[in-house]
Amino acid sequence: MEKEPSKKTCIMLVDDNTSVLQTTAAILEEEGYAVLACSGGKEAIDKFNDGIFAVILDINMPTMSGLEAFEILKSKNPYVPIVFHTGYDEKEKRANIRKNFRPHAYVVKGSDPEQLLDTVAGAVESYKNIVENVKLNEVLQDRNRVIEEFNRSLEEKVKKQVEEIQRTSRLKRYVSPQIAESIISNGNDKYMINAKKLLTICFADLKGFTTASETMKSDDTVNLLNEYFTEMTKLIFNYGGTLDKFIGDGILVFFGDPIPFDNHAERAIRMAIDMREKVQELHKHWLEKGCNIDICFGINTGYATVGNIGSSTQMNYTVIGHQVNIAHRLQLEAKAGQILVTARTLTGIKDIVETAEIKNVKLKGIHKPINVYNVMGLK
């Protein structure tokens, strides 16, 4: 039967004095450490390995001094704590050694053994923390590399998709049907000129998704988002909304352009209510994957600039302006399940919507507090 490997913390002890070596080793072993005893610096360098959590090193040794051994051991592992255990008791000499070599600690031989044990315990704890931090940093670096590679791959894919859209008439795969039909039938020139129009803007976002995604498998995260975006897009198009963009797990939709609607505010609210109900259905099996997430909305009506905005190489059909910012701020203010709208959005449709007024809401970046309304449902 093979002997199980020792799980004790290993300390390397280096001293050319056999008596000191044996005595100190006995003290450390009695404390519960595994001791790798070496009678000189060269032996210590040869036997040094990753399993050593601290080194107790004599300074005055023949052939190779402790100071020389210190520099070589540190070149092998700059993090391992090294404690000088020596007979040098001159304050000036100790200060000079600390200044030039910066050991973890300096313990004079013949002093209280408890001092050495306390020093070693501190060194071991310090090294364990360093090792843990190094491992965490390596994990983070690996994740960052994966994310960077994913972003590069995603950017390349998006670029190719945009080029394909520009070269062909298969716009219906990528934009809402009404925009595709308008661009195909009228050409791009119509959308190169920005215009200010009365629109209803809606921001939707998943509350709790970021936290939930940290513990999810990447495949589950992608599948959940694909399912969510698929169902939401169906509802957006059903109500004649223009899908501006997906922002992480968020969605920006606006109503009133390029297809004008007299009831664009009503369409936006009805869409949000249906989206909320659909998410409640999806929520049941999302919980099975450990995702306790819900949707929230911010909706505002006002004049905003809409058009094909961007550069000569990259254009996006989008909406911008102060009224867009208000809708976004409302969404940030909304709690899970809430549909927060402005008074302007409710104009003309108060009779069909059940709301609860929230007074004097201070929105980030908006100077004056405003009254907003939480849409409970349709009357």
Short mmCIF file of C-alpha atoms in Angstrom, two decimals:
data_model
loop_
_atom_site.label_atom_id
_atom_site.label_comp_id
_atom_site.label_asym_id
_atom_site.label_seq_id
_atom_site.Cartn_x
_atom_site.Cartn_y
_atom_site.Cartn_z
CA MET A 1 0.00 0.00 0.00
CA GLU A 2 1.45 3.32 -1.08
CA LYS A 3 1.99 5.98 1.54
CA GLU A 4 -0.19 9.04 1.04
CA PRO A 5 1.77 12.22 0.32
CA SER A 6 2.12 14.63 3.22
CA LYS A 7 -0.38 17.49 3.30
CA LYS A 8 1.76 19.46 5.73
CA THR A 9 3.10 22.87 4.78
CA CYS A 10 6.70 22.48 3.67
CA ILE A 11 9.43 24.79 5.02
CA MET A 12 12.96 24.79 3.63
CA LEU A 13 15.60 25.15 6.36
CA VAL A 14 19.17 26.03 5.32
CA ASP A 15 22.07 26.06 7.80
CA ASP A 16 25.62 24.70 7.70
CA ASN A 17 25.58 24.11 11.48
CA THR A 18 24.29 20.57 11.98
CA SER A 19 23.22 21.21 15.57
CA VAL A 20 21.22 24.34 14.67
CA LEU A 21 19.76 22.56 11.66
CA GLN A 22 18.52 19.61 13.74
CA THR A 23 17.25 21.74 16.62
CA THR A 24 15.37 24.20 14.40
CA ALA A 25 13.94 21.37 12.29
CA ALA A 26 12.63 19.69 15.43
CA ILE A 27 10.93 22.93 16.55
CA LEU A 28 9.26 23.36 13.17
CA GLU A 29 8.17 19.73 12.91
CA GLU A 30 6.67 19.88 16.39
CA GLU A 31 4.66 22.88 15.17
CA GLY A 32 3.27 20.70 12.35
CA TYR A 33 5.43 21.72 9.41
CA ALA A 34 7.20 19.41 6.98
CA VAL A 35 10.87 20.43 6.92
CA LEU A 36 13.25 20.17 3.97
CA ALA A 37 16.64 20.53 5.66
CA CYS A 38 19.68 21.63 3.64
CA SER A 39 23.27 22.00 4.90
CA GLY A 40 24.26 24.68 2.40
CA GLY A 41 23.13 27.16 -0.21
CA LYS A 42 23.92 24.99 -3.24
CA GLU A 43 21.92 22.07 -1.85
CA ALA A 44 19.02 24.43 -1.16
CA ILE A 45 19.05 25.71 -4.74
CA ASP A 46 19.12 22.17 -6.12
CA LYS A 47 16.22 21.00 -3.93
CA PHE A 48 14.07 24.15 -4.17
CA ASN A 49 10.60 23.45 -5.63
CA ASP A 50 7.10 24.89 -5.93
CA GLY A 51 5.89 23.01 -2.88
CA ILE A 52 7.96 25.15 -0.49
CA PHE A 53 5.98 27.84 1.32
CA ALA A 54 8.85 29.60 3.11
CA VAL A 55 12.64 29.46 3.41
CA ILE A 56 14.62 29.88 6.67
CA LEU A 57 18.11 30.82 5.54
CA ASP A 58 21.39 31.18 7.40
CA ILE A 59 23.66 33.96 6.11
CA ASN A 60 27.21 33.01 7.13
CA MET A 61 27.87 29.71 5.32
CA PRO A 62 30.93 28.39 3.45
CA THR A 63 31.10 27.93 -0.34
CA MET A 64 27.91 29.91 -0.91
CA SER A 65 26.66 32.54 1.52
CA GLY A 66 23.02 32.92 2.42
CA LEU A 67 22.96 36.26 0.62
CA GLU A 68 24.05 34.61 -2.64
CA ALA A 69 21.55 31.80 -2.15
CA PHE A 70 18.84 34.40 -1.43
CA GLU A 71 19.26 36.06 -4.84
CA ILE A 72 19.20 32.75 -6.72
CA LEU A 73 16.15 31.45 -4.82
CA LYS A 74 14.32 34.75 -5.48
CA SER A 75 15.12 34.44 -9.18
CA LYS A 76 13.41 31.06 -9.12
CA ASN A 77 10.36 32.30 -7.23
CA PRO A 78 10.15 36.03 -6.44
CA TYR A 79 7.11 35.51 -4.20
CA VAL A 80 8.42 32.89 -1.78
CA PRO A 81 9.09 34.49 1.65
CA ILE A 82 12.68 34.11 2.90
CA VAL A 83 13.50 34.58 6.58
CA PHE A 84 17.12 35.23 7.48
CA HIS A 85 17.99 33.14 10.57
CA THR A 86 21.48 34.17 11.55
CA GLY A 87 23.88 35.00 14.32
CA TYR A 88 24.37 38.55 12.98
CA ASP A 89 23.01 40.65 15.81
CA GLU A 90 24.53 44.00 14.89
CA LYS A 91 21.78 46.52 14.26
CA GLU A 92 23.66 48.33 11.49
CA LYS A 93 24.45 45.10 9.65
CA ARG A 94 20.86 43.89 9.90
CA ALA A 95 19.56 47.22 8.62
CA ASN A 96 21.95 47.06 5.68
CA ILE A 97 20.81 43.52 4.79
CA ARG A 98 17.12 44.47 5.01
CA LYS A 99 17.75 47.50 2.78
CA ASN A 100 19.63 45.62 0.05
CA PHE A 101 17.90 42.23 0.06
CA ARG A 102 14.46 42.90 1.55
CA PRO A 103 13.85 39.49 3.17
CA HIS A 104 10.47 38.70 4.65
CA ALA A 105 11.97 38.92 8.14
CA TYR A 106 15.20 38.74 10.12
CA VAL A 107 15.40 36.46 13.19
CA VAL A 108 18.52 36.23 15.35
CA LYS A 109 19.68 32.73 16.29
CA GLY A 110 19.31 31.90 19.94
CA SER A 111 16.28 34.15 20.39
CA ASP A 112 12.92 32.90 21.65
CA PRO A 113 11.78 29.97 19.42
CA GLU A 114 8.27 31.44 19.53
CA GLN A 115 9.56 34.46 17.62
CA LEU A 116 10.77 32.21 14.83
CA LEU A 117 7.51 30.23 14.79
CA ASP A 118 5.41 33.40 14.68
CA THR A 119 7.58 34.74 11.86
CA VAL A 120 7.25 31.52 9.87
CA ALA A 121 3.49 31.42 10.41
CA GLY A 122 3.19 34.97 9.09
CA ALA A 123 5.39 34.17 6.12
CA VAL A 124 3.36 31.07 5.21
CA GLU A 125 0.06 32.93 5.45
CA SER A 126 1.44 35.75 3.33
CA TYR A 127 2.67 33.33 0.67
CA LYS A 128 -0.65 31.46 0.55
CA ASN A 129 -2.44 34.75 -0.08
CA ILE A 130 0.04 35.66 -2.81
CA VAL A 131 -0.37 32.25 -4.49
CA GLU A 132 -4.13 32.60 -4.38
CA ASN A 133 -3.97 36.09 -5.88
CA VAL A 134 -1.61 34.92 -8.62
CA LYS A 135 -4.03 32.11 -9.51
CA LEU A 136 -6.95 34.53 -9.57
CA ASN A 137 -5.01 36.93 -11.78
CA GLU A 138 -4.17 34.09 -14.16
CA VAL A 139 -7.85 33.12 -14.33
CA LEU A 140 -8.82 36.75 -14.98
CA GLN A 141 -6.17 37.09 -17.67
CA ASP A 142 -7.42 33.91 -19.35
CA ARG A 143 -10.98 35.21 -19.24
CA ASN A 144 -9.90 38.57 -20.62
CA ARG A 145 -8.11 36.84 -23.47
CA VAL A 146 -11.25 34.83 -24.24
CA ILE A 147 -13.38 37.99 -24.13
CA GLU A 148 -10.95 39.90 -26.35
CA GLU A 149 -10.90 37.05 -28.84
CA PHE A 150 -14.68 36.86 -28.74
CA ASN A 151 -14.96 40.62 -29.32
CA ARG A 152 -12.54 40.46 -32.24
CA SER A 153 -14.48 37.57 -33.72
CA LEU A 154 -17.79 39.33 -33.13
CA GLU A 155 -16.55 42.57 -34.72
CA GLU A 156 -15.38 40.66 -37.75
CA LYS A 157 -18.68 38.84 -38.07
CA VAL A 158 -20.67 42.07 -37.72
CA LYS A 159 -18.48 43.75 -40.33
CA LYS A 160 -19.07 40.92 -42.79
CA GLN A 161 -22.80 40.99 -42.12
CA VAL A 162 -23.01 44.73 -42.71
CA GLU A 163 -21.06 44.40 -45.95
CA GLU A 164 -23.47 41.69 -47.08
CA ILE A 165 -26.45 43.89 -46.24
CA GLN A 166 -24.99 46.75 -48.23
CA ARG A 167 -24.31 44.52 -51.23
CA THR A 168 -27.62 42.66 -51.33
CA SER A 169 -31.31 43.21 -50.80
CA ARG A 170 -31.60 40.62 -48.00
CA LEU A 171 -32.23 43.33 -45.39
CA LYS A 172 -35.19 41.50 -43.92
CA ARG A 173 -32.82 39.21 -42.02
CA TYR A 174 -31.32 42.08 -40.07
CA VAL A 175 -33.85 44.90 -39.72
CA SER A 176 -37.58 45.16 -39.19
CA PRO A 177 -39.68 44.30 -42.25
CA GLN A 178 -41.01 47.83 -42.73
CA ILE A 179 -37.51 49.36 -42.82
CA ALA A 180 -36.33 46.67 -45.21
CA GLU A 181 -39.23 47.28 -47.58
CA SER A 182 -38.71 51.06 -47.45
CA ILE A 183 -34.96 50.85 -48.11
CA ILE A 184 -35.36 48.31 -50.92
CA SER A 185 -38.16 50.26 -52.62
CA ASN A 186 -36.89 53.82 -52.06
CA GLY A 187 -33.12 53.39 -51.83
CA ASN A 188 -30.75 54.58 -49.08
CA ASP A 189 -30.82 58.29 -49.96
CA LYS A 190 -34.04 58.79 -48.04
CA TYR A 191 -32.33 57.73 -44.82
CA MET A 192 -29.08 59.62 -45.26
CA ILE A 193 -30.83 62.86 -44.23
CA ASN A 194 -31.51 63.13 -40.52
CA ALA A 195 -34.89 64.47 -39.41
CA LYS A 196 -36.57 65.46 -36.16
CA LYS A 197 -39.83 63.62 -35.58
CA LEU A 198 -42.35 63.00 -32.84
CA LEU A 199 -41.61 59.46 -31.67
CA THR A 200 -42.20 57.14 -28.77
CA ILE A 201 -38.97 55.58 -27.54
CA CYS A 202 -38.79 52.41 -25.45
CA PHE A 203 -35.82 50.92 -23.62
CA ALA A 204 -36.16 47.37 -22.27
CA ASP A 205 -33.63 45.62 -20.03
CA LEU A 206 -33.33 42.38 -18.08
CA LYS A 207 -32.95 42.97 -14.34
CA GLY A 208 -30.56 40.54 -12.68
CA PHE A 209 -29.17 39.12 -15.92
CA THR A 210 -25.59 40.35 -15.42
CA THR A 211 -25.37 38.70 -12.00
CA ALA A 212 -27.03 35.49 -13.21
CA SER A 213 -24.77 35.21 -16.28
CA GLU A 214 -21.64 35.15 -14.09
CA THR A 215 -22.59 31.66 -12.87
CA MET A 216 -24.07 30.36 -16.13
CA LYS A 217 -22.37 28.29 -18.80
CA SER A 218 -21.64 30.28 -21.94
CA ASP A 219 -23.96 28.05 -24.01
CA ASP A 220 -26.82 28.60 -21.55
CA THR A 221 -26.21 32.36 -21.61
CA VAL A 222 -26.30 32.50 -25.41
CA ASN A 223 -29.36 30.23 -25.62
CA LEU A 224 -31.24 32.31 -23.07
CA LEU A 225 -30.48 35.57 -24.89
CA ASN A 226 -31.37 34.09 -28.26
CA GLU A 227 -34.68 32.85 -26.92
CA TYR A 228 -35.38 36.20 -25.24
CA PHE A 229 -34.47 38.32 -28.26
CA THR A 230 -36.43 36.06 -30.62
CA GLU A 231 -39.64 36.39 -28.61
CA MET A 232 -39.20 40.11 -28.02
CA THR A 233 -38.48 40.80 -31.70
CA LYS A 234 -41.70 39.05 -32.71
CA LEU A 235 -43.68 41.38 -30.43
CA ILE A 236 -41.76 44.47 -31.59
CA PHE A 237 -42.58 43.74 -35.22
CA ASN A 238 -46.19 42.79 -34.38
CA TYR A 239 -46.76 46.30 -33.04
CA GLY A 240 -44.89 48.02 -35.86
CA GLY A 241 -41.92 49.05 -33.75
CA THR A 242 -38.53 49.83 -35.23
CA LEU A 243 -35.83 47.72 -33.62
CA ASP A 244 -32.93 50.11 -33.15
CA LYS A 245 -30.43 47.82 -31.49
CA PHE A 246 -29.67 45.19 -28.85
CA ILE A 247 -27.49 46.61 -26.08
CA GLY A 248 -26.10 43.66 -24.11
CA ASP A 249 -29.33 42.20 -22.74
CA GLY A 250 -31.19 45.47 -23.42
CA ILE A 251 -33.32 46.52 -26.38
CA LEU A 252 -33.95 49.97 -27.89
CA VAL A 253 -37.18 50.31 -29.88
CA PHE A 254 -38.94 53.36 -31.28
CA PHE A 255 -42.33 53.96 -32.88
CA GLY A 256 -43.36 56.50 -35.51
CA ASP A 257 -40.66 56.10 -38.14
CA PRO A 258 -40.13 55.09 -40.87
CA ILE A 259 -43.79 54.04 -40.79
CA PRO A 260 -45.80 56.85 -39.12
CA PHE A 261 -48.48 55.90 -36.60
CA ASP A 262 -50.94 58.28 -34.95
CA ASN A 263 -51.10 55.91 -31.97
CA HIS A 264 -47.37 55.21 -31.57
CA ALA A 265 -47.49 55.76 -27.77
CA GLU A 266 -50.30 53.24 -27.37
CA ARG A 267 -48.44 50.72 -29.54
CA ALA A 268 -45.32 51.09 -27.39
CA ILE A 269 -47.22 50.52 -24.14
CA ARG A 270 -49.20 47.56 -25.48
CA MET A 271 -45.95 46.06 -26.75
CA ALA A 272 -44.27 46.50 -23.34
CA ILE A 273 -47.18 44.85 -21.52
CA ASP A 274 -47.06 41.85 -23.88
CA MET A 275 -43.27 41.64 -23.57
CA ARG A 276 -43.58 41.64 -19.78
CA GLU A 277 -46.13 38.80 -19.94
CA LYS A 278 -43.93 36.81 -22.33
CA VAL A 279 -40.92 37.18 -20.04
CA GLN A 280 -43.06 35.90 -17.15
CA GLU A 281 -43.73 32.76 -19.22
CA LEU A 282 -40.03 32.35 -20.07
CA HIS A 283 -39.13 33.01 -16.44
CA LYS A 284 -40.53 29.64 -15.38
CA HIS A 285 -37.89 27.60 -17.18
CA TRP A 286 -35.17 30.25 -16.77
CA LEU A 287 -35.45 29.54 -13.05
CA GLU A 288 -34.46 25.94 -13.76
CA LYS A 289 -31.10 27.29 -14.99
CA GLY A 290 -30.73 29.40 -11.86
CA CYS A 291 -31.75 32.66 -13.57
CA ASN A 292 -34.10 34.74 -11.47
CA ILE A 293 -34.41 37.62 -13.91
CA ASP A 294 -37.21 39.93 -15.01
CA ILE A 295 -37.75 42.72 -17.51
CA CYS A 296 -38.22 46.45 -16.98
CA PHE A 297 -39.01 49.35 -19.30
CA GLY A 298 -38.61 53.08 -19.77
CA ILE A 299 -40.92 54.76 -22.32
CA ASN A 300 -40.99 58.41 -23.38
CA THR A 301 -42.65 60.40 -26.16
CA GLY A 302 -41.10 63.50 -27.73
CA TYR A 303 -39.21 64.95 -30.66
CA ALA A 304 -35.99 63.10 -31.47
CA THR A 305 -33.55 62.96 -34.35
CA VAL A 306 -33.88 59.80 -36.41
CA GLY A 307 -32.00 58.64 -39.46
CA ASN A 308 -29.10 56.73 -40.88
CA ILE A 309 -26.33 57.98 -38.57
CA GLY A 310 -22.66 57.02 -38.58
CA SER A 311 -19.65 57.20 -40.86
CA SER A 312 -19.03 56.60 -44.55
CA THR A 313 -18.11 52.99 -43.79
CA GLN A 314 -20.58 52.17 -41.01
CA MET A 315 -24.16 53.42 -40.74
CA ASN A 316 -26.88 52.61 -38.22
CA TYR A 317 -30.52 53.49 -38.50
CA THR A 318 -31.01 54.92 -35.04
CA VAL A 319 -32.61 57.59 -32.87
CA ILE A 320 -30.81 60.17 -30.71
CA GLY A 321 -31.58 63.19 -28.55
CA HIS A 322 -32.73 64.38 -25.14
CA GLN A 323 -36.05 62.51 -25.30
CA VAL A 324 -34.16 59.28 -25.96
CA ASN A 325 -32.03 59.95 -22.88
CA ILE A 326 -35.14 60.39 -20.75
CA ALA A 327 -36.48 57.01 -21.86
CA HIS A 328 -33.14 55.40 -21.00
CA ARG A 329 -33.02 57.07 -17.59
CA LEU A 330 -36.56 55.84 -16.88
CA GLN A 331 -35.47 52.30 -17.70
CA LEU A 332 -32.51 52.60 -15.32
CA GLU A 333 -34.91 53.83 -12.62
CA ALA A 334 -37.42 51.02 -13.21
CA LYS A 335 -37.54 48.03 -10.92
CA ALA A 336 -38.09 44.46 -12.11
CA GLY A 337 -41.45 44.19 -13.83
CA GLN A 338 -42.07 47.94 -14.00
CA ILE A 339 -43.03 49.89 -17.11
CA LEU A 340 -42.23 53.53 -16.33
CA VAL A 341 -43.63 56.14 -18.74
CA THR A 342 -43.80 59.92 -18.88
CA ALA A 343 -46.95 62.03 -18.83
CA ARG A 344 -46.41 62.90 -22.50
CA THR A 345 -46.65 59.23 -23.42
CA LEU A 346 -49.99 58.87 -21.61
CA THR A 347 -51.54 61.82 -23.44
CA GLY A 348 -54.74 60.62 -25.10
CA ILE A 349 -54.58 57.06 -23.82
CA LYS A 350 -55.18 57.46 -20.06
CA ASP A 351 -58.60 55.86 -20.43
CA ILE A 352 -57.18 52.56 -21.60
CA VAL A 353 -54.18 52.24 -19.27
CA GLU A 354 -54.08 51.50 -15.55
CA THR A 355 -51.18 53.42 -13.95
CA ALA A 356 -49.73 54.40 -10.58
CA GLU A 357 -48.19 57.86 -10.36
CA ILE A 358 -44.71 58.28 -8.89
CA LYS A 359 -44.01 61.92 -8.09
CA ASN A 360 -40.78 63.92 -8.17
CA VAL A 361 -38.52 61.26 -9.61
CA LYS A 362 -34.95 62.49 -10.03
CA LEU A 363 -33.50 60.94 -13.17
CA LYS A 364 -29.76 60.79 -13.65
CA GLY A 365 -28.58 63.59 -15.91
CA ILE A 366 -32.02 65.28 -15.94
CA HIS A 367 -32.02 68.64 -14.16
CA LYS A 368 -35.56 68.76 -12.73
CA PRO A 369 -37.48 65.97 -10.99
CA ILE A 370 -40.48 64.73 -12.98
CA ASN A 371 -43.65 62.77 -12.29
CA VAL A 372 -43.61 59.34 -13.90
CA TYR A 373 -46.19 56.59 -14.15
CA ASN A 374 -45.89 52.87 -13.60
CA VAL A 375 -48.10 51.00 -16.06
CA MET A 376 -49.96 48.27 -14.19
CA GLY A 377 -51.86 47.03 -17.26
CA LEU A 378 -54.70 47.80 -19.64
CA LYS A 379 -58.10 48.79 -18.23
#
